[in-house]
Amino acid sequence: MTVEGVDYTVALDPDGFRLTAKGKRTPQVELLWRDLLSGEAALAVALNASLLDKRRPAKSRETEHSAAVKPRRTKTSKG
């Protein structure tokens, strides 16, 4: 499957499913069927996302976070 131009492999097994970017060994998303059925799927996805964020180099996280909190310029009137 392709999401936003990135190809992924979907693996289904009796326990759940995994999405892994083509050429990678570690899944980007893992979800167990029991979590999906119990309503804890959102929590499981959020946890996996936070774990993936910790695997990325700190520099890329800093850049991402600094871009997200850039102060907006406002015009001030002179009077």
PDB file of N, CA and C in Angstrom:
ATOM      1  N   MET A   1       0.842  -1.162   0.000  1.00  0.00           N
ATOM      2  CA  MET A   1       0.000   0.000   0.000  1.00  0.00           C
ATOM      3  C   MET A   1       0.888   1.225   0.000  1.00  0.00           C
ATOM      4  N   THR A   2       0.379   2.326  -0.523  1.00  0.00           N
ATOM      5  CA  THR A   2       1.132   3.574  -0.576  1.00  0.00           C
ATOM      6  C   THR A   2       0.359   4.646   0.180  1.00  0.00           C
ATOM      7  N   VAL A   3       1.046   5.311   1.109  1.00  0.00           N
ATOM      8  CA  VAL A   3       0.446   6.393   1.882  1.00  0.00           C
ATOM      9  C   VAL A   3       1.342   7.611   1.739  1.00  0.00           C
ATOM     10  N   GLU A   4       0.790   8.699   1.226  1.00  0.00           N
ATOM     11  CA  GLU A   4       1.531   9.945   1.022  1.00  0.00           C
ATOM     12  C   GLU A   4       2.845   9.703   0.288  1.00  0.00           C
ATOM     13  N   GLY A   5       2.802   8.853  -0.725  1.00  0.00           N
ATOM     14  CA  GLY A   5       3.969   8.596  -1.560  1.00  0.00           C
ATOM     15  C   GLY A   5       4.970   7.602  -0.994  1.00  0.00           C
ATOM     16  N   VAL A   6       4.702   7.039   0.173  1.00  0.00           N
ATOM     17  CA  VAL A   6       5.601   6.065   0.800  1.00  0.00           C
ATOM     18  C   VAL A   6       4.965   4.684   0.689  1.00  0.00           C
ATOM     19  N   ASP A   7       5.731   3.718   0.176  1.00  0.00           N
ATOM     20  CA  ASP A   7       5.237   2.346   0.039  1.00  0.00           C
ATOM     21  C   ASP A   7       5.414   1.582   1.349  1.00  0.00           C
ATOM     22  N   TYR A   8       4.369   0.856   1.733  1.00  0.00           N
ATOM     23  CA  TYR A   8       4.385   0.053   2.950  1.00  0.00           C
ATOM     24  C   TYR A   8       3.995  -1.374   2.627  1.00  0.00           C
ATOM     25  N   THR A   9       4.495  -2.308   3.442  1.00  0.00           N
ATOM     26  CA  THR A   9       4.068  -3.692   3.402  1.00  0.00           C
ATOM     27  C   THR A   9       3.129  -3.895   4.587  1.00  0.00           C
ATOM     28  N   VAL A  10       1.999  -4.533   4.347  1.00  0.00           N
ATOM     29  CA  VAL A  10       1.042  -4.841   5.404  1.00  0.00           C
ATOM     30  C   VAL A  10       1.174  -6.321   5.719  1.00  0.00           C
ATOM     31  N   ALA A  11       1.440  -6.633   6.977  1.00  0.00           N
ATOM     32  CA  ALA A  11       1.556  -8.030   7.400  1.00  0.00           C
ATOM     33  C   ALA A  11       0.414  -8.339   8.370  1.00  0.00           C
ATOM     34  N   LEU A  12      -0.372  -9.344   8.038  1.00  0.00           N
ATOM     35  CA  LEU A  12      -1.468  -9.799   8.896  1.00  0.00           C
ATOM     36  C   LEU A  12      -1.102 -11.148   9.491  1.00  0.00           C
ATOM     37  N   ASP A  13      -1.376 -11.307  10.781  1.00  0.00           N
ATOM     38  CA  ASP A  13      -1.167 -12.606  11.406  1.00  0.00           C
ATOM     39  C   ASP A  13      -2.258 -12.803  12.457  1.00  0.00           C
ATOM     40  N   PRO A  14      -2.302 -13.953  13.120  1.00  0.00           N
ATOM     41  CA  PRO A  14      -3.372 -14.210  14.090  1.00  0.00           C
ATOM     42  C   PRO A  14      -3.410 -13.214  15.254  1.00  0.00           C
ATOM     43  N   ASP A  15      -2.284 -12.555  15.546  1.00  0.00           N
ATOM     44  CA  ASP A  15      -2.242 -11.616  16.668  1.00  0.00           C
ATOM     45  C   ASP A  15      -2.637 -10.194  16.298  1.00  0.00           C
ATOM     46  N   GLY A  16      -2.419  -9.788  15.038  1.00  0.00           N
ATOM     47  CA  GLY A  16      -2.717  -8.414  14.650  1.00  0.00           C
ATOM     48  C   GLY A  16      -2.139  -8.089  13.291  1.00  0.00           C
ATOM     49  N   PHE A  17      -1.777  -6.805  13.107  1.00  0.00           N
ATOM     50  CA  PHE A  17      -1.165  -6.425  11.837  1.00  0.00           C
ATOM     51  C   PHE A  17      -0.025  -5.440  12.059  1.00  0.00           C
ATOM     52  N   ARG A  18       0.840  -5.337  11.047  1.00  0.00           N
ATOM     53  CA  ARG A  18       2.002  -4.448  11.077  1.00  0.00           C
ATOM     54  C   ARG A  18       2.106  -3.715   9.749  1.00  0.00           C
ATOM     55  N   LEU A  19       2.472  -2.447   9.802  1.00  0.00           N
ATOM     56  CA  LEU A  19       2.795  -1.672   8.607  1.00  0.00           C
ATOM     57  C   LEU A  19       4.278  -1.358   8.664  1.00  0.00           C
ATOM     58  N   THR A  20       4.988  -1.748   7.616  1.00  0.00           N
ATOM     59  CA  THR A  20       6.430  -1.533   7.560  1.00  0.00           C
ATOM     60  C   THR A  20       6.767  -0.864   6.240  1.00  0.00           C
ATOM     61  N   ALA A  21       7.532   0.221   6.313  1.00  0.00           N
ATOM     62  CA  ALA A  21       7.951   0.902   5.086  1.00  0.00           C
ATOM     63  C   ALA A  21       8.822  -0.047   4.275  1.00  0.00           C
ATOM     64  N   LYS A  22       8.626  -0.037   2.957  1.00  0.00           N
ATOM     65  CA  LYS A  22       9.421  -0.912   2.079  1.00  0.00           C
ATOM     66  C   LYS A  22      10.900  -0.638   2.309  1.00  0.00           C
ATOM     67  N   GLY A  23      11.668  -1.706   2.428  1.00  0.00           N
ATOM     68  CA  GLY A  23      13.103  -1.595   2.643  1.00  0.00           C
ATOM     69  C   GLY A  23      13.499  -1.489   4.103  1.00  0.00           C
ATOM     70  N   LYS A  24      12.527  -1.416   5.010  1.00  0.00           N
ATOM     71  CA  LYS A  24      12.813  -1.320   6.445  1.00  0.00           C
ATOM     72  C   LYS A  24      12.502  -2.652   7.103  1.00  0.00           C
ATOM     73  N   ARG A  25      13.141  -2.902   8.229  1.00  0.00           N
ATOM     74  CA  ARG A  25      12.895  -4.144   8.966  1.00  0.00           C
ATOM     75  C   ARG A  25      11.932  -3.938  10.128  1.00  0.00           C
ATOM     76  N   THR A  26      11.953  -2.744  10.711  1.00  0.00           N
ATOM     77  CA  THR A  26      11.143  -2.470  11.885  1.00  0.00           C
ATOM     78  C   THR A  26       9.802  -1.865  11.479  1.00  0.00           C
ATOM     79  N   PRO A  27       8.696  -2.434  11.957  1.00  0.00           N
ATOM     80  CA  PRO A  27       7.376  -1.890  11.605  1.00  0.00           C
ATOM     81  C   PRO A  27       7.187  -0.469  12.144  1.00  0.00           C
ATOM     82  N   GLN A  28       6.520   0.373  11.372  1.00  0.00           N
ATOM     83  CA  GLN A  28       6.185   1.708  11.839  1.00  0.00           C
ATOM     84  C   GLN A  28       4.929   1.665  12.709  1.00  0.00           C
ATOM     85  N   VAL A  29       4.044   0.710  12.441  1.00  0.00           N
ATOM     86  CA  VAL A  29       2.814   0.565  13.218  1.00  0.00           C
ATOM     87  C   VAL A  29       2.578  -0.915  13.473  1.00  0.00           C
ATOM     88  N   GLU A  30       2.275  -1.242  14.727  1.00  0.00           N
ATOM     89  CA  GLU A  30       1.862  -2.596  15.085  1.00  0.00           C
ATOM     90  C   GLU A  30       0.588  -2.470  15.899  1.00  0.00           C
ATOM     91  N   LEU A  31      -0.417  -3.256  15.567  1.00  0.00           N
ATOM     92  CA  LEU A  31      -1.672  -3.200  16.295  1.00  0.00           C
ATOM     93  C   LEU A  31      -2.198  -4.611  16.495  1.00  0.00           C
ATOM     94  N   LEU A  32      -2.494  -4.936  17.743  1.00  0.00           N
ATOM     95  CA  LEU A  32      -3.040  -6.252  18.068  1.00  0.00           C
ATOM     96  C   LEU A  32      -4.556  -6.223  17.905  1.00  0.00           C
ATOM     97  N   TRP A  33      -5.094  -7.343  17.412  1.00  0.00           N
ATOM     98  CA  TRP A  33      -6.544  -7.430  17.212  1.00  0.00           C
ATOM     99  C   TRP A  33      -7.294  -7.182  18.516  1.00  0.00           C
ATOM    100  N   ARG A  34      -6.793  -7.724  19.619  1.00  0.00           N
ATOM    101  CA  ARG A  34      -7.503  -7.564  20.899  1.00  0.00           C
ATOM    102  C   ARG A  34      -7.564  -6.097  21.309  1.00  0.00           C
ATOM    103  N   ASP A  35      -6.504  -5.307  20.991  1.00  0.00           N
ATOM    104  CA  ASP A  35      -6.531  -3.875  21.298  1.00  0.00           C
ATOM    105  C   ASP A  35      -7.561  -3.154  20.438  1.00  0.00           C
ATOM    106  N   LEU A  36      -7.643  -3.551  19.184  1.00  0.00           N
ATOM    107  CA  LEU A  36      -8.622  -2.954  18.278  1.00  0.00           C
ATOM    108  C   LEU A  36     -10.045  -3.234  18.766  1.00  0.00           C
ATOM    109  N   LEU A  37     -10.302  -4.473  19.158  1.00  0.00           N
ATOM    110  CA  LEU A  37     -11.646  -4.869  19.587  1.00  0.00           C
ATOM    111  C   LEU A  37     -12.015  -4.339  20.968  1.00  0.00           C
ATOM    112  N   SER A  38     -11.031  -4.116  21.826  1.00  0.00           N
ATOM    113  CA  SER A  38     -11.324  -3.634  23.176  1.00  0.00           C
ATOM    114  C   SER A  38     -11.457  -2.118  23.234  1.00  0.00           C
ATOM    115  N   GLY A  39     -11.186  -1.439  22.126  1.00  0.00           N
ATOM    116  CA  GLY A  39     -11.284   0.019  22.117  1.00  0.00           C
ATOM    117  C   GLY A  39      -9.986   0.703  22.488  1.00  0.00           C
ATOM    118  N   GLU A  40      -8.946  -0.063  22.730  1.00  0.00           N
ATOM    119  CA  GLU A  40      -7.667   0.519  23.097  1.00  0.00           C
ATOM    120  C   GLU A  40      -6.773   0.759  21.882  1.00  0.00           C
ATOM    121  N   ALA A  41      -7.337   0.680  20.697  1.00  0.00           N
ATOM    122  CA  ALA A  41      -6.543   0.837  19.477  1.00  0.00           C
ATOM    123  C   ALA A  41      -5.894   2.211  19.410  1.00  0.00           C
ATOM    124  N   ALA A  42      -6.631   3.247  19.749  1.00  0.00           N
ATOM    125  CA  ALA A  42      -6.069   4.605  19.689  1.00  0.00           C
ATOM    126  C   ALA A  42      -4.903   4.734  20.656  1.00  0.00           C
ATOM    127  N   LEU A  43      -5.033   4.146  21.825  1.00  0.00           N
ATOM    128  CA  LEU A  43      -3.953   4.183  22.801  1.00  0.00           C
ATOM    129  C   LEU A  43      -2.732   3.425  22.289  1.00  0.00           C
ATOM    130  N   ALA A  44      -2.955   2.263  21.690  1.00  0.00           N
ATOM    131  CA  ALA A  44      -1.847   1.468  21.154  1.00  0.00           C
ATOM    132  C   ALA A  44      -1.138   2.206  20.027  1.00  0.00           C
ATOM    133  N   VAL A  45      -1.894   2.848  19.149  1.00  0.00           N
ATOM    134  CA  VAL A  45      -1.290   3.597  18.046  1.00  0.00           C
ATOM    135  C   VAL A  45      -0.514   4.788  18.587  1.00  0.00           C
ATOM    136  N   ALA A  46      -1.068   5.484  19.575  1.00  0.00           N
ATOM    137  CA  ALA A  46      -0.376   6.628  20.163  1.00  0.00           C
ATOM    138  C   ALA A  46       0.919   6.190  20.838  1.00  0.00           C
ATOM    139  N   LEU A  47       0.887   5.069  21.526  1.00  0.00           N
ATOM    140  CA  LEU A  47       2.088   4.555  22.174  1.00  0.00           C
ATOM    141  C   LEU A  47       3.145   4.198  21.146  1.00  0.00           C
ATOM    142  N   ASN A  48       2.748   3.487  20.090  1.00  0.00           N
ATOM    143  CA  ASN A  48       3.703   3.149  19.033  1.00  0.00           C
ATOM    144  C   ASN A  48       4.290   4.403  18.405  1.00  0.00           C
ATOM    145  N   ALA A  49       3.468   5.421  18.186  1.00  0.00           N
ATOM    146  CA  ALA A  49       3.955   6.670  17.594  1.00  0.00           C
ATOM    147  C   ALA A  49       4.961   7.337  18.515  1.00  0.00           C
ATOM    148  N   SER A  50       4.708   7.325  19.816  1.00  0.00           N
ATOM    149  CA  SER A  50       5.648   7.951  20.741  1.00  0.00           C
ATOM    150  C   SER A  50       6.954   7.174  20.800  1.00  0.00           C
ATOM    151  N   LEU A  51       6.882   5.858  20.689  1.00  0.00           N
ATOM    152  CA  LEU A  51       8.106   5.054  20.680  1.00  0.00           C
ATOM    153  C   LEU A  51       8.901   5.307  19.413  1.00  0.00           C
ATOM    154  N   LEU A  52       8.228   5.448  18.279  1.00  0.00           N
ATOM    155  CA  LEU A  52       8.916   5.755  17.027  1.00  0.00           C
ATOM    156  C   LEU A  52       9.578   7.113  17.104  1.00  0.00           C
ATOM    157  N   ASP A  53       8.933   8.086  17.755  1.00  0.00           N
ATOM    158  CA  ASP A  53       9.499   9.420  17.891  1.00  0.00           C
ATOM    159  C   ASP A  53      10.804   9.365  18.673  1.00  0.00           C
ATOM    160  N   LYS A  54      10.880   8.480  19.667  1.00  0.00           N
ATOM    161  CA  LYS A  54      12.098   8.365  20.470  1.00  0.00           C
ATOM    162  C   LYS A  54      13.228   7.698  19.706  1.00  0.00           C
ATOM    163  N   ARG A  55      12.906   6.921  18.667  1.00  0.00           N
ATOM    164  CA  ARG A  55      13.944   6.259  17.870  1.00  0.00           C
ATOM    165  C   ARG A  55      14.612   7.212  16.894  1.00  0.00           C
ATOM    166  N   ARG A  56      13.898   8.307  16.526  1.00  0.00           N
ATOM    167  CA  ARG A  56      14.465   9.255  15.568  1.00  0.00           C
ATOM    168  C   ARG A  56      15.567  10.050  16.243  1.00  0.00           C
ATOM    169  N   PRO A  57      16.554  10.506  15.481  1.00  0.00           N
ATOM    170  CA  PRO A  57      17.620  11.324  16.062  1.00  0.00           C
ATOM    171  C   PRO A  57      17.043  12.591  16.686  1.00  0.00           C
ATOM    172  N   ALA A  58      17.655  13.030  17.786  1.00  0.00           N
ATOM    173  CA  ALA A  58      17.168  14.197  18.510  1.00  0.00           C
ATOM    174  C   ALA A  58      17.130  15.435  17.628  1.00  0.00           C
ATOM    175  N   LYS A  59      18.094  15.572  16.724  1.00  0.00           N
ATOM    176  CA  LYS A  59      18.154  16.755  15.871  1.00  0.00           C
ATOM    177  C   LYS A  59      16.899  16.895  15.019  1.00  0.00           C
ATOM    178  N   SER A  60      16.408  15.796  14.437  1.00  0.00           N
ATOM    179  CA  SER A  60      15.208  15.881  13.606  1.00  0.00           C
ATOM    180  C   SER A  60      13.983  16.203  14.453  1.00  0.00           C
ATOM    181  N   ARG A  61      13.930  15.730  15.702  1.00  0.00           N
ATOM    182  CA  ARG A  61      12.816  16.067  16.584  1.00  0.00           C
ATOM    183  C   ARG A  61      12.861  17.539  16.954  1.00  0.00           C
ATOM    184  N   GLU A  62      14.075  18.084  17.226  1.00  0.00           N
ATOM    185  CA  GLU A  62      14.202  19.497  17.568  1.00  0.00           C
ATOM    186  C   GLU A  62      13.717  20.366  16.425  1.00  0.00           C
ATOM    187  N   THR A  63      14.126  20.041  15.220  1.00  0.00           N
ATOM    188  CA  THR A  63      13.723  20.818  14.055  1.00  0.00           C
ATOM    189  C   THR A  63      12.216  20.789  13.896  1.00  0.00           C
ATOM    190  N   GLU A  64      11.640  19.615  14.059  1.00  0.00           N
ATOM    191  CA  GLU A  64      10.192  19.465  13.918  1.00  0.00           C
ATOM    192  C   GLU A  64       9.457  20.278  14.965  1.00  0.00           C
ATOM    193  N   HIS A  65       9.908  20.206  16.237  1.00  0.00           N
ATOM    194  CA  HIS A  65       9.231  20.909  17.313  1.00  0.00           C
ATOM    195  C   HIS A  65       9.451  22.412  17.222  1.00  0.00           C
ATOM    196  N   SER A  66      10.644  22.855  16.850  1.00  0.00           N
ATOM    197  CA  SER A  66      10.896  24.290  16.757  1.00  0.00           C
ATOM    198  C   SER A  66      10.071  24.902  15.638  1.00  0.00           C
ATOM    199  N   ALA A  67       9.868  24.162  14.562  1.00  0.00           N
ATOM    200  CA  ALA A  67       9.047  24.667  13.465  1.00  0.00           C
ATOM    201  C   ALA A  67       7.590  24.771  13.901  1.00  0.00           C
ATOM    202  N   ALA A  68       7.174  23.876  14.772  1.00  0.00           N
ATOM    203  CA  ALA A  68       5.780  23.861  15.196  1.00  0.00           C
ATOM    204  C   ALA A  68       5.461  25.002  16.162  1.00  0.00           C
ATOM    205  N   VAL A  69       6.458  25.510  16.885  1.00  0.00           N
ATOM    206  CA  VAL A  69       6.203  26.548  17.883  1.00  0.00           C
ATOM    207  C   VAL A  69       6.787  27.895  17.481  1.00  0.00           C
ATOM    208  N   LYS A  70       6.992  28.121  16.209  1.00  0.00           N
ATOM    209  CA  LYS A  70       7.496  29.410  15.747  1.00  0.00           C
ATOM    210  C   LYS A  70       6.501  30.500  16.108  1.00  0.00           C
ATOM    211  N   PRO A  71       6.996  31.595  16.709  1.00  0.00           N
ATOM    212  CA  PRO A  71       6.066  32.682  17.017  1.00  0.00           C
ATOM    213  C   PRO A  71       5.586  33.361  15.741  1.00  0.00           C
ATOM    214  N   ARG A  72       4.338  33.771  15.747  1.00  0.00           N
ATOM    215  CA  ARG A  72       3.796  34.459  14.585  1.00  0.00           C
ATOM    216  C   ARG A  72       4.074  35.944  14.705  1.00  0.00           C
ATOM    217  N   ARG A  73       4.410  36.547  13.585  1.00  0.00           N
ATOM    218  CA  ARG A  73       4.629  37.989  13.571  1.00  0.00           C
ATOM    219  C   ARG A  73       3.284  38.688  13.480  1.00  0.00           C
ATOM    220  N   THR A  74       3.183  39.767  14.222  1.00  0.00           N
ATOM    221  CA  THR A  74       1.968  40.566  14.140  1.00  0.00           C
ATOM    222  C   THR A  74       2.351  41.989  13.794  1.00  0.00           C
ATOM    223  N   LYS A  75       1.498  42.655  13.091  1.00  0.00           N
ATOM    224  CA  LYS A  75       1.748  44.051  12.742  1.00  0.00           C
ATOM    225  C   LYS A  75       1.330  44.919  13.922  1.00  0.00           C
ATOM    226  N   THR A  76       2.188  45.860  14.257  1.00  0.00           N
ATOM    227  CA  THR A  76       1.840  46.805  15.314  1.00  0.00           C
ATOM    228  C   THR A  76       1.616  48.155  14.676  1.00  0.00           C
ATOM    229  N   SER A  77       0.625  48.839  15.161  1.00  0.00           N
ATOM    230  CA  SER A  77       0.335  50.142  14.561  1.00  0.00           C
ATOM    231  C   SER A  77       1.192  51.212  15.212  1.00  0.00           C
ATOM    232  N   LYS A  78       1.670  52.112  14.392  1.00  0.00           N
ATOM    233  CA  LYS A  78       2.450  53.237  14.898  1.00  0.00           C
ATOM    234  C   LYS A  78       1.519  54.430  15.009  1.00  0.00           C
ATOM    235  N   GLY A  79       1.530  55.084  16.128  1.00  0.00           N
ATOM    236  CA  GLY A  79       0.588  56.151  16.208  1.00  0.00           C
ATOM    237  C   GLY A  79       0.997  57.208  17.065  1.00  0.00           C
TER     238      GLY A  79
END
